[in-house]
mmCIF file of C-alpha atoms and ligand atoms in Angstrom:
data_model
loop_
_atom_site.group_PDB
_atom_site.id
_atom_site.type_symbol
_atom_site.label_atom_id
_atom_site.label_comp_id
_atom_site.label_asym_id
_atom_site.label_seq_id
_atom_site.Cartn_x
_atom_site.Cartn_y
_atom_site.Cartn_z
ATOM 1 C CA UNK I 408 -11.749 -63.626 5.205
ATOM 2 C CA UNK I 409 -8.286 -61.904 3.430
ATOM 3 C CA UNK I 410 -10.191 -59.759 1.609
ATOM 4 C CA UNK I 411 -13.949 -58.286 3.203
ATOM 5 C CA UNK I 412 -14.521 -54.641 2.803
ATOM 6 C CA UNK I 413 -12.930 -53.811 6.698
ATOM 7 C CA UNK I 414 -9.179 -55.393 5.295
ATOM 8 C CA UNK I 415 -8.985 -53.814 2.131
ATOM 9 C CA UNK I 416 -10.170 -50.424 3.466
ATOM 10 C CA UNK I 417 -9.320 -50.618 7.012
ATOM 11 C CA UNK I 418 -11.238 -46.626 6.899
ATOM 12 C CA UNK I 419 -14.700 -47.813 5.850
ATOM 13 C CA UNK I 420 -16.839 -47.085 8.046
ATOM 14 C CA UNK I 421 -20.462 -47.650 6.271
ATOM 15 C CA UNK I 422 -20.851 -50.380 3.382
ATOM 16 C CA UNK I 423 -24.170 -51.152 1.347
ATOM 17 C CA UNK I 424 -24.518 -54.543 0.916
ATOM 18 C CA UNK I 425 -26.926 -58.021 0.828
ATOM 19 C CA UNK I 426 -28.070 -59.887 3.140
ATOM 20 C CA UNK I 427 -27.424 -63.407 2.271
ATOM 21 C CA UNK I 428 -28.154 -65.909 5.120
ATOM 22 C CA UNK I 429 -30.167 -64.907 8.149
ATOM 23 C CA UNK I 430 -30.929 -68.000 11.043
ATOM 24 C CA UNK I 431 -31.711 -68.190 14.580
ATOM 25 C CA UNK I 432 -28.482 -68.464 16.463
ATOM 26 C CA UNK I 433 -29.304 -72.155 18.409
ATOM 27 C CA UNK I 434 -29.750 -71.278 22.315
ATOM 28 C CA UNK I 435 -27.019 -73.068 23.818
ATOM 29 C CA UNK I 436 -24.841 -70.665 21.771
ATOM 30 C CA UNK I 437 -26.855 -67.711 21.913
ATOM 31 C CA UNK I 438 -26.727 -68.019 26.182
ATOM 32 C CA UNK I 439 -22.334 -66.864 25.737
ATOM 33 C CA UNK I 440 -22.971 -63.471 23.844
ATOM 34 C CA UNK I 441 -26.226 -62.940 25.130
ATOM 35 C CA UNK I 442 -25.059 -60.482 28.104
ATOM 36 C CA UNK I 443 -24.986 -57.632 26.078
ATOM 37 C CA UNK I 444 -28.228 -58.077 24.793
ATOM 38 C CA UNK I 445 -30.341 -59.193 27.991
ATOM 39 C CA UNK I 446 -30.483 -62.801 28.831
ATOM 40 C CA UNK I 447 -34.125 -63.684 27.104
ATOM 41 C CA UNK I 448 -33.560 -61.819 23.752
ATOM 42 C CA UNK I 449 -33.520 -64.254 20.551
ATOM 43 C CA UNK I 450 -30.293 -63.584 18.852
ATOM 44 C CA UNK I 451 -29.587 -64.719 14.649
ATOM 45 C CA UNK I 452 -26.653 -64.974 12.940
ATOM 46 C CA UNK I 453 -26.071 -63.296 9.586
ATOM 47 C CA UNK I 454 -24.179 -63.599 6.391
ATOM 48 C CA UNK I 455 -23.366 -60.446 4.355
ATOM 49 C CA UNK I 456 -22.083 -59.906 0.817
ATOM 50 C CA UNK I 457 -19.538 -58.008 2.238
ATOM 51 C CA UNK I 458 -19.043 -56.359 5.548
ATOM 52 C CA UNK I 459 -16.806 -53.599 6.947
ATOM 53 C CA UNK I 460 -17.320 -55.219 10.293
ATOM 54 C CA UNK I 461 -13.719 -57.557 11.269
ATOM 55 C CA UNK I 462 -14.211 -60.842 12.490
ATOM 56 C CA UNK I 463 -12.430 -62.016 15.871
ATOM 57 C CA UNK I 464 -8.762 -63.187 14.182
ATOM 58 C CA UNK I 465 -5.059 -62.479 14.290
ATOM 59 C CA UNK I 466 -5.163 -61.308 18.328
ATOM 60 C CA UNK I 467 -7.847 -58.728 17.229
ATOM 61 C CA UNK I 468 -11.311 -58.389 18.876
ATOM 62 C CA UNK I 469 -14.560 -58.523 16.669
ATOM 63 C CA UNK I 470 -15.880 -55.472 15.923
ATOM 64 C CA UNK I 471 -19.331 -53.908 16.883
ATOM 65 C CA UNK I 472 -21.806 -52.178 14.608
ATOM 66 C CA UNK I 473 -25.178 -52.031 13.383
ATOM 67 C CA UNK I 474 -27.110 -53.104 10.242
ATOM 68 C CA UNK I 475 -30.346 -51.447 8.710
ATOM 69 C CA UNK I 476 -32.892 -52.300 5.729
ATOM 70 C CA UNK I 477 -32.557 -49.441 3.190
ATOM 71 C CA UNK I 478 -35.041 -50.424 1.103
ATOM 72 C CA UNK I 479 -39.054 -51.580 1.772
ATOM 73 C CA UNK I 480 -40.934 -51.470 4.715
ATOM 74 C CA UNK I 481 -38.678 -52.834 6.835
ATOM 75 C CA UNK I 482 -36.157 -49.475 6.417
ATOM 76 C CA UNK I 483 -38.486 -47.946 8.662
ATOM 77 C CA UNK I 484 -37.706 -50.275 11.401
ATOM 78 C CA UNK I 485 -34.958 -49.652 14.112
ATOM 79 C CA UNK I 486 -31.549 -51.096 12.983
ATOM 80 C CA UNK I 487 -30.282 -54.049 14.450
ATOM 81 C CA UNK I 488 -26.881 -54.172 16.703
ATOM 82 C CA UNK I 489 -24.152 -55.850 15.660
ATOM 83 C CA UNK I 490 -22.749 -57.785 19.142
ATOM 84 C CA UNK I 491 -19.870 -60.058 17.324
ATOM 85 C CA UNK I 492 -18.558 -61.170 14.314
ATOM 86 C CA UNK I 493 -16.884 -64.735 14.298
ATOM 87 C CA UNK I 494 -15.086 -66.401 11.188
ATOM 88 C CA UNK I 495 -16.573 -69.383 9.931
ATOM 89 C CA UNK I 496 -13.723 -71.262 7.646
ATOM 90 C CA UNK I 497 -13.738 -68.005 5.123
ATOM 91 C CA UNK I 498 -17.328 -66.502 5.566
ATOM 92 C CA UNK I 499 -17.996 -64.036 8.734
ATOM 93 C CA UNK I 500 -20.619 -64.147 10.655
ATOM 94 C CA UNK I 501 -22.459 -61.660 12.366
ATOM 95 C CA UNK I 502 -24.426 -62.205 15.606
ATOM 96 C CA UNK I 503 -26.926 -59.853 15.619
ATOM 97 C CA UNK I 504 -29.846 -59.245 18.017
ATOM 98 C CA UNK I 505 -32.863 -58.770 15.803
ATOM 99 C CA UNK I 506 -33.834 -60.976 12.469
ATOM 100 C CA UNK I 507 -33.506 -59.427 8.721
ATOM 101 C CA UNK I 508 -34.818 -60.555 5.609
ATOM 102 C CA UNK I 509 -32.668 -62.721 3.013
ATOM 103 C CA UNK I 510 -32.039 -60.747 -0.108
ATOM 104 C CA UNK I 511 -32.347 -57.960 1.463
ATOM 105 C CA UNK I 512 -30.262 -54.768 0.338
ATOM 106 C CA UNK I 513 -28.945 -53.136 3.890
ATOM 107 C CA UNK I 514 -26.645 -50.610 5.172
ATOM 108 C CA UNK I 515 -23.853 -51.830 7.955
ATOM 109 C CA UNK I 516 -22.465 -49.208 9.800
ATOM 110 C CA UNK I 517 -18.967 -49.980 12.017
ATOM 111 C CA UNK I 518 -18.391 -48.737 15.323
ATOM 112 C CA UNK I 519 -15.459 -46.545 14.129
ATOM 113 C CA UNK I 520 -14.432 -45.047 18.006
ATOM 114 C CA UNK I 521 -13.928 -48.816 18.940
ATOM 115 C CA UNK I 522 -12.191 -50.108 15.959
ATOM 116 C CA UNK I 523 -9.954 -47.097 16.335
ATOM 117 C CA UNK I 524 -8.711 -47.752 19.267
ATOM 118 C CA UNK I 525 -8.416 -51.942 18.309
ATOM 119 C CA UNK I 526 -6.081 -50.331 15.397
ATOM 120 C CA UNK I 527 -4.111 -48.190 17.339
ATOM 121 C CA UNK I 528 -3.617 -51.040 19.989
ATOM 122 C CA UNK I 529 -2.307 -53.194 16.740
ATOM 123 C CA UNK I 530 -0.653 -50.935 14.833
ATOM 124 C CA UNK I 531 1.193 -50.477 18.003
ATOM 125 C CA UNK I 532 1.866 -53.707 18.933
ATOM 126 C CA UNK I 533 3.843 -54.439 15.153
ATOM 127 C CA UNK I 534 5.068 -51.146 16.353
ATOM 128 C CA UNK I 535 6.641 -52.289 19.512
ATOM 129 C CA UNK I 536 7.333 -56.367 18.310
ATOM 130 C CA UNK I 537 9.764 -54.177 15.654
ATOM 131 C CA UNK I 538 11.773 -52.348 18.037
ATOM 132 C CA UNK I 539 11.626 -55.553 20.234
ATOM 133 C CA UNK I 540 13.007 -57.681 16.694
ATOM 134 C CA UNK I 541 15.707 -55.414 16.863
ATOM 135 C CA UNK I 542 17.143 -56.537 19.988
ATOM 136 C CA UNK I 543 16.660 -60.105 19.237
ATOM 137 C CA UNK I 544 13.670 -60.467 21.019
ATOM 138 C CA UNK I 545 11.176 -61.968 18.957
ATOM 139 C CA UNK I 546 7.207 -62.051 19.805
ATOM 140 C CA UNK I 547 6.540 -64.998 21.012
ATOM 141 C CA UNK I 548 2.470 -64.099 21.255
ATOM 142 C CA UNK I 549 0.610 -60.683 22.279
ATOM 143 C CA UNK I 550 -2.297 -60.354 23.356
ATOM 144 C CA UNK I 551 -5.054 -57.238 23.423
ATOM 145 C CA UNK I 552 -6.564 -56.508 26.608
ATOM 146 C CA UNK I 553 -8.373 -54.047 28.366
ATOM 147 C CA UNK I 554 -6.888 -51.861 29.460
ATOM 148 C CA UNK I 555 -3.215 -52.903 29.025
ATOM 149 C CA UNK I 556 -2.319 -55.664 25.977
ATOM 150 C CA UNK I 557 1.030 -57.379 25.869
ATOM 151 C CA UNK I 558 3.817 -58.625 23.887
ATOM 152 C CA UNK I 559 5.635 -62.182 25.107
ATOM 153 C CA UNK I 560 8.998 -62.436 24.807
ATOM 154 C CA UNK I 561 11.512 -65.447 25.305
ATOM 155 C CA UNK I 562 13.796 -62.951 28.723
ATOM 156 C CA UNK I 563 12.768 -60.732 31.104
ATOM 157 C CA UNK I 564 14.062 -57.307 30.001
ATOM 158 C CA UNK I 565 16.387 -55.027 31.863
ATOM 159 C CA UNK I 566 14.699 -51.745 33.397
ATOM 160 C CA UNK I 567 16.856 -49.729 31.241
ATOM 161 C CA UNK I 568 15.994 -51.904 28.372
ATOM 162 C CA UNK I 569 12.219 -51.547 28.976
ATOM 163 C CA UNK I 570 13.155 -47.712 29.449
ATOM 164 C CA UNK I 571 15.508 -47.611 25.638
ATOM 165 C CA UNK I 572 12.838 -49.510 24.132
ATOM 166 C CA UNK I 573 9.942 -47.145 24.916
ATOM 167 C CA UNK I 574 11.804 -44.341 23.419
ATOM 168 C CA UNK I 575 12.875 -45.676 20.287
ATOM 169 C CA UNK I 576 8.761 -46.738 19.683
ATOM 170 C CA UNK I 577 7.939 -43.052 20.521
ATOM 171 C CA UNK I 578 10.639 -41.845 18.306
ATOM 172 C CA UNK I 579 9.413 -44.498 15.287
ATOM 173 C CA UNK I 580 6.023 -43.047 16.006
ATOM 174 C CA UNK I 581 7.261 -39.101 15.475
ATOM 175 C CA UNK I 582 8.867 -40.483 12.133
ATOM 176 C CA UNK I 583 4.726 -41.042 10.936
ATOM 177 C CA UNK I 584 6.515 -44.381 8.722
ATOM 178 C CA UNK I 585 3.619 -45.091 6.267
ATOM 179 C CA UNK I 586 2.160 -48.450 6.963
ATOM 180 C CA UNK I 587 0.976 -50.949 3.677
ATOM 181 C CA UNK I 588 -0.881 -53.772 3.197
ATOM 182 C CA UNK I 589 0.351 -56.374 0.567
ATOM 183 C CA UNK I 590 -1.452 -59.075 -0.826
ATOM 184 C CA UNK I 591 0.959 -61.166 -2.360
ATOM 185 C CA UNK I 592 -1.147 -63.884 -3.720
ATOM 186 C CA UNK I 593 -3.654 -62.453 -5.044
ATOM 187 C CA UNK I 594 -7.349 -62.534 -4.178
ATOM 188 C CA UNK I 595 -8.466 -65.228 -2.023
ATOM 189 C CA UNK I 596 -9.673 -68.673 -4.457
ATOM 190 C CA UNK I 597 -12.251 -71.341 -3.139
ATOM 191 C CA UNK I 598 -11.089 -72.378 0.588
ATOM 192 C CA UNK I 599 -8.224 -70.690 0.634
ATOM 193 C CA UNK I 600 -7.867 -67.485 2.575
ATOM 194 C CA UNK I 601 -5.279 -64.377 0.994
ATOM 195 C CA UNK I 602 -2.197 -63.887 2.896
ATOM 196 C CA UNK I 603 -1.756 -60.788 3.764
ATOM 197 C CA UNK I 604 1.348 -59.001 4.517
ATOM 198 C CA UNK I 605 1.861 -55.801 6.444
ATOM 199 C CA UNK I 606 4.580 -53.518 6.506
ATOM 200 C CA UNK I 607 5.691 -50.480 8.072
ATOM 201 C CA UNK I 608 8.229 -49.048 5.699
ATOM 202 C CA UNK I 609 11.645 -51.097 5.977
ATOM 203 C CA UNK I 610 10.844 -51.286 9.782
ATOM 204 C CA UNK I 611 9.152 -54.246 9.566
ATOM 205 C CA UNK I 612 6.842 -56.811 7.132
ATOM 206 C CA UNK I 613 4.619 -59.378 9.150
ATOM 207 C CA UNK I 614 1.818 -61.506 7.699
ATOM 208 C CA UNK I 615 -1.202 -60.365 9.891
ATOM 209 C CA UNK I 616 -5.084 -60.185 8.832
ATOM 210 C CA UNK I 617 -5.877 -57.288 11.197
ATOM 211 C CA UNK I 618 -6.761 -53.771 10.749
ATOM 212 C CA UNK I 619 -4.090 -51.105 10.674
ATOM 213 C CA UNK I 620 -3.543 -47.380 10.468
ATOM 214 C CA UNK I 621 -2.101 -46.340 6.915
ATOM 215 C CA UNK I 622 0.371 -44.237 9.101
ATOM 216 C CA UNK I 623 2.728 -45.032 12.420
ATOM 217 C CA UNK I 624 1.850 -41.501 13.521
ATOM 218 C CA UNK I 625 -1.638 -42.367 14.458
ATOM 219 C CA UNK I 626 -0.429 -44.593 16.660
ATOM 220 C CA UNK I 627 -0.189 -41.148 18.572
ATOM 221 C CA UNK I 628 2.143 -42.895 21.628
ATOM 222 C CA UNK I 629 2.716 -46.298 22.922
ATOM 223 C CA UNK I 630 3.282 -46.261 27.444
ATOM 224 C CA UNK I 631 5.158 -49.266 28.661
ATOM 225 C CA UNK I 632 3.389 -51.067 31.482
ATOM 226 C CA UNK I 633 5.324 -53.154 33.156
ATOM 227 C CA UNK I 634 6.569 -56.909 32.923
ATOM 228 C CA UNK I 635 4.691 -60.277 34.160
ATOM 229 C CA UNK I 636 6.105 -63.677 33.897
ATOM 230 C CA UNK I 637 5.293 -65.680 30.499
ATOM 231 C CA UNK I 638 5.913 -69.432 30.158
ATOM 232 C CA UNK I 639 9.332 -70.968 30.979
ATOM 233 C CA UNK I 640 11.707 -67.798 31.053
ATOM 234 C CA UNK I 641 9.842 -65.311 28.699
ATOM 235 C CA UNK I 642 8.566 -62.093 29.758
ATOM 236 C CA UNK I 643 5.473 -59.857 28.960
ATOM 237 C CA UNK I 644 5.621 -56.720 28.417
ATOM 238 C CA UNK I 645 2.871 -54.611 28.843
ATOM 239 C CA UNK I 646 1.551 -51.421 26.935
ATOM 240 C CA UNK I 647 -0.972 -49.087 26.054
ATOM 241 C CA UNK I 648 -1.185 -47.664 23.010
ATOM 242 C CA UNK I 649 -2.748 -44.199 21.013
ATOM 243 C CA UNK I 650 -5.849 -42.569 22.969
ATOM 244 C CA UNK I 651 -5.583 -45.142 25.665
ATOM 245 C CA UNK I 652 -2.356 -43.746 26.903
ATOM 246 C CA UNK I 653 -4.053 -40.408 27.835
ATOM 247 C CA UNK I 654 -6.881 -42.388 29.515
ATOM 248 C CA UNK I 655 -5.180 -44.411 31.156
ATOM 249 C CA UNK I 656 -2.879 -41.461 33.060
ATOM 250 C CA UNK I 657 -5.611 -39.556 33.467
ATOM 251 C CA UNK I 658 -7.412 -42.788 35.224
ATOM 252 C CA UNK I 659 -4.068 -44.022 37.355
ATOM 253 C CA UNK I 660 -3.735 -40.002 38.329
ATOM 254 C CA UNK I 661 -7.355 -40.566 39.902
ATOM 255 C CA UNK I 662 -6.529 -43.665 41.269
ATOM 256 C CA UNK I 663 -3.079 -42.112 43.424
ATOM 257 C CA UNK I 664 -4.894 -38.541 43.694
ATOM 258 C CA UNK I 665 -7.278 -40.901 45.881
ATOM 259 C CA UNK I 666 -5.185 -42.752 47.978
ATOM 260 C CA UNK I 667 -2.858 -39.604 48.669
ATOM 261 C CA UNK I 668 -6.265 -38.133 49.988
ATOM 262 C CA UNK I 669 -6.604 -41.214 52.119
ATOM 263 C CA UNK I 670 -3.138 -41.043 53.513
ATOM 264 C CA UNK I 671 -3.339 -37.318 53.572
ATOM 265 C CA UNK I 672 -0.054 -37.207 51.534
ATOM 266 C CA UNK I 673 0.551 -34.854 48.775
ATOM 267 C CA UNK I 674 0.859 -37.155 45.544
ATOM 268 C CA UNK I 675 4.763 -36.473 45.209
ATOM 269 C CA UNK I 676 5.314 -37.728 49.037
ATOM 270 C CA UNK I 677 2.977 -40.589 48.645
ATOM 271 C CA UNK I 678 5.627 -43.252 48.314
ATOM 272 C CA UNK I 679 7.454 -42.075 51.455
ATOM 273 C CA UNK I 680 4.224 -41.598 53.239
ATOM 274 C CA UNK I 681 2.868 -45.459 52.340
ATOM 275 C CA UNK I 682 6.333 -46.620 53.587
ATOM 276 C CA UNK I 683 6.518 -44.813 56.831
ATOM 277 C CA UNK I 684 2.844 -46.164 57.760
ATOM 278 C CA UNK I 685 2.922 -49.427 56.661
ATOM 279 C CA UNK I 686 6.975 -49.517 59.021
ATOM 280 C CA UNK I 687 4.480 -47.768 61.915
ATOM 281 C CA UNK I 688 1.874 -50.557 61.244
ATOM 282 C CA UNK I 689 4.270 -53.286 62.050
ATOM 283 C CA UNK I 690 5.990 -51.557 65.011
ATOM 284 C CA UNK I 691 2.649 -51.581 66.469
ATOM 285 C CA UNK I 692 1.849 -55.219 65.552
ATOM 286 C CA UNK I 693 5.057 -55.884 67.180
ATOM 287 C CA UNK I 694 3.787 -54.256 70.490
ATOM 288 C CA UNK I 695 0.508 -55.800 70.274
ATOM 289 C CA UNK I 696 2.123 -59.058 70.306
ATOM 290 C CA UNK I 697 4.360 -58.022 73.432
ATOM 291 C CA UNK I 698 1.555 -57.050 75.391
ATOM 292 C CA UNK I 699 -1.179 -59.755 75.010
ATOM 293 C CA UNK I 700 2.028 -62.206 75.980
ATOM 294 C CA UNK I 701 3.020 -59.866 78.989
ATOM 295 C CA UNK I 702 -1.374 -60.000 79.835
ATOM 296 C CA UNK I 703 -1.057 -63.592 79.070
ATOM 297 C CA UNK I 704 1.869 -64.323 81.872
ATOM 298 C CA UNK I 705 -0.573 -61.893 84.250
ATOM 299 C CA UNK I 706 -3.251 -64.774 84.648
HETATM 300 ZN ZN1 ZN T 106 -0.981 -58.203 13.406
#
């Protein structure tokens, strides 16, 4: 891991390639990643040459894929699916859910729509950790989540800091900063894994063994999301980033568009609407109350 296929061309999305190792993945194992295969199905894990498939690492999800014979009988048969890749000190490791011959030569094909959006979500995240570094508020973690991921740091920010920050990411993302991926060590020797280093321009240079877009612009936008509490004082700060941030409107529009319905409120009167009924709910609590102790002292 440093230097598979997927990290030096985070693009690739179809690699040709041997099959080197191919075993049963042991049951007790198999039982965690078998839900996306059905519960009886006999899972293996498999070693590549090379793979443009990214193992779980760096706050980045595994990617998920497929991976076909190209050669013999066996390229007639169905391909097999890809359901995680795991790093295993500096091989990776792909759980798949159907066996394939050692030695075999065999096509793996990356699921690019998801690894997209796992790239924009990262790219993002250096993105917003930058403009964050700026105001000396290092990343303490982050995390990628569906659908919001988050960046931890050490205060609680103000609402018009949360607001300042948002536009100076959006702004960095209009610049389209090219984004490069350094390796200055060289290629990865015995045990040792390369560092890698990734930089957006001047913005910003962060060892990182992810995936990223050659180009800020991709990014496309970065929403804000809110703040929860992190450990001790620190603060996360929640965000969406590229496609997400349309789909995820368009999903939260849905999700008011319903309860204005409910409320028979027009969207843009909803929050005066909620507040007058849930002030008439209590009034009438209130009266409840008065009247079961008014029957009460009746008896
Ligand atoms: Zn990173």
């Amino acid at each position: 891991v440093g230097a598979l296929a997927c990290q030096r061309d985070s693009y690739l999305q179809t690699l040709r390639t041997t099959v080197l190792r191919c075993t049963p993945k042991p049951a007790a194992e198999a039982a965690a990643a078998a839900s996306a295969a059905g519960p009886t199905k006999q899972l293996y894990e498999v070693e590549l040459e090379d793979t443009v498939l990214f193992p779980e690492g760096g706050g980045q999800p595994a990617d998920t894929g497929t991976i076909r014979a190209v050669a013999g009988s066996a390229a007639e048969a169905p391909p097999v699916r890809v359901l995680d890749v795991q790093r295993r000190e500096l091989r990776a490791v792909h759980v798949v859910d159907g066996p394939l011959a050692e030695q075999a030569e065999v096509e793996v094909a990356l699921d690019w729509r998801r690894r997209l959006d796992h790239m924009q979500q990262h790219t993002g995240q250096h993105l917003l950790s930058a403009v964050l570094d700026g105001l000396q508020l290092p990343t303490l973690s982050w995390s990628m989540g569906a659908p919001a991921s988050y960046v931890e740091v050490p205060r609680r920010l103000s609402d018009a800091e949360v607001a300042a920050v948002g536009q100076a990411v959006n702004d960095e993302i209009l610049r389209n900063t090219a984004v490069s991926v350094a390796t200055p060590g060289g290629e990865p020797e015995g045990e040792k894994g390369a560092l890698r280093v990734v930089s957006i321009g001047e913005l910003d240079t962060n060892a990182c063994c992810g995936t990223h877009l050659s180009s800020v612009g991709q990014v496309k936008a970065v929403a804000l999301l809110g703040q929860t509490k992190g450990k001790g004082g620190a603060s996360r700060l929640g965000f969406v980033a590229g496609d997400r941030v349309h789909q995820y409107a368009g999903q939260l529009h849905e999700v008011v568009r319903r309860v204005a319905g409910t409320l028979s409120s027009s969207v843009d009167e909803l929050d005066d609407r909620a507040a007058a009924l849930v002030k008439q709910c209590k009034r009438l609590q209130h009266r409840e109350k008065a009247l079961r102790r008014e029957l009460a002292a009746l008896k």
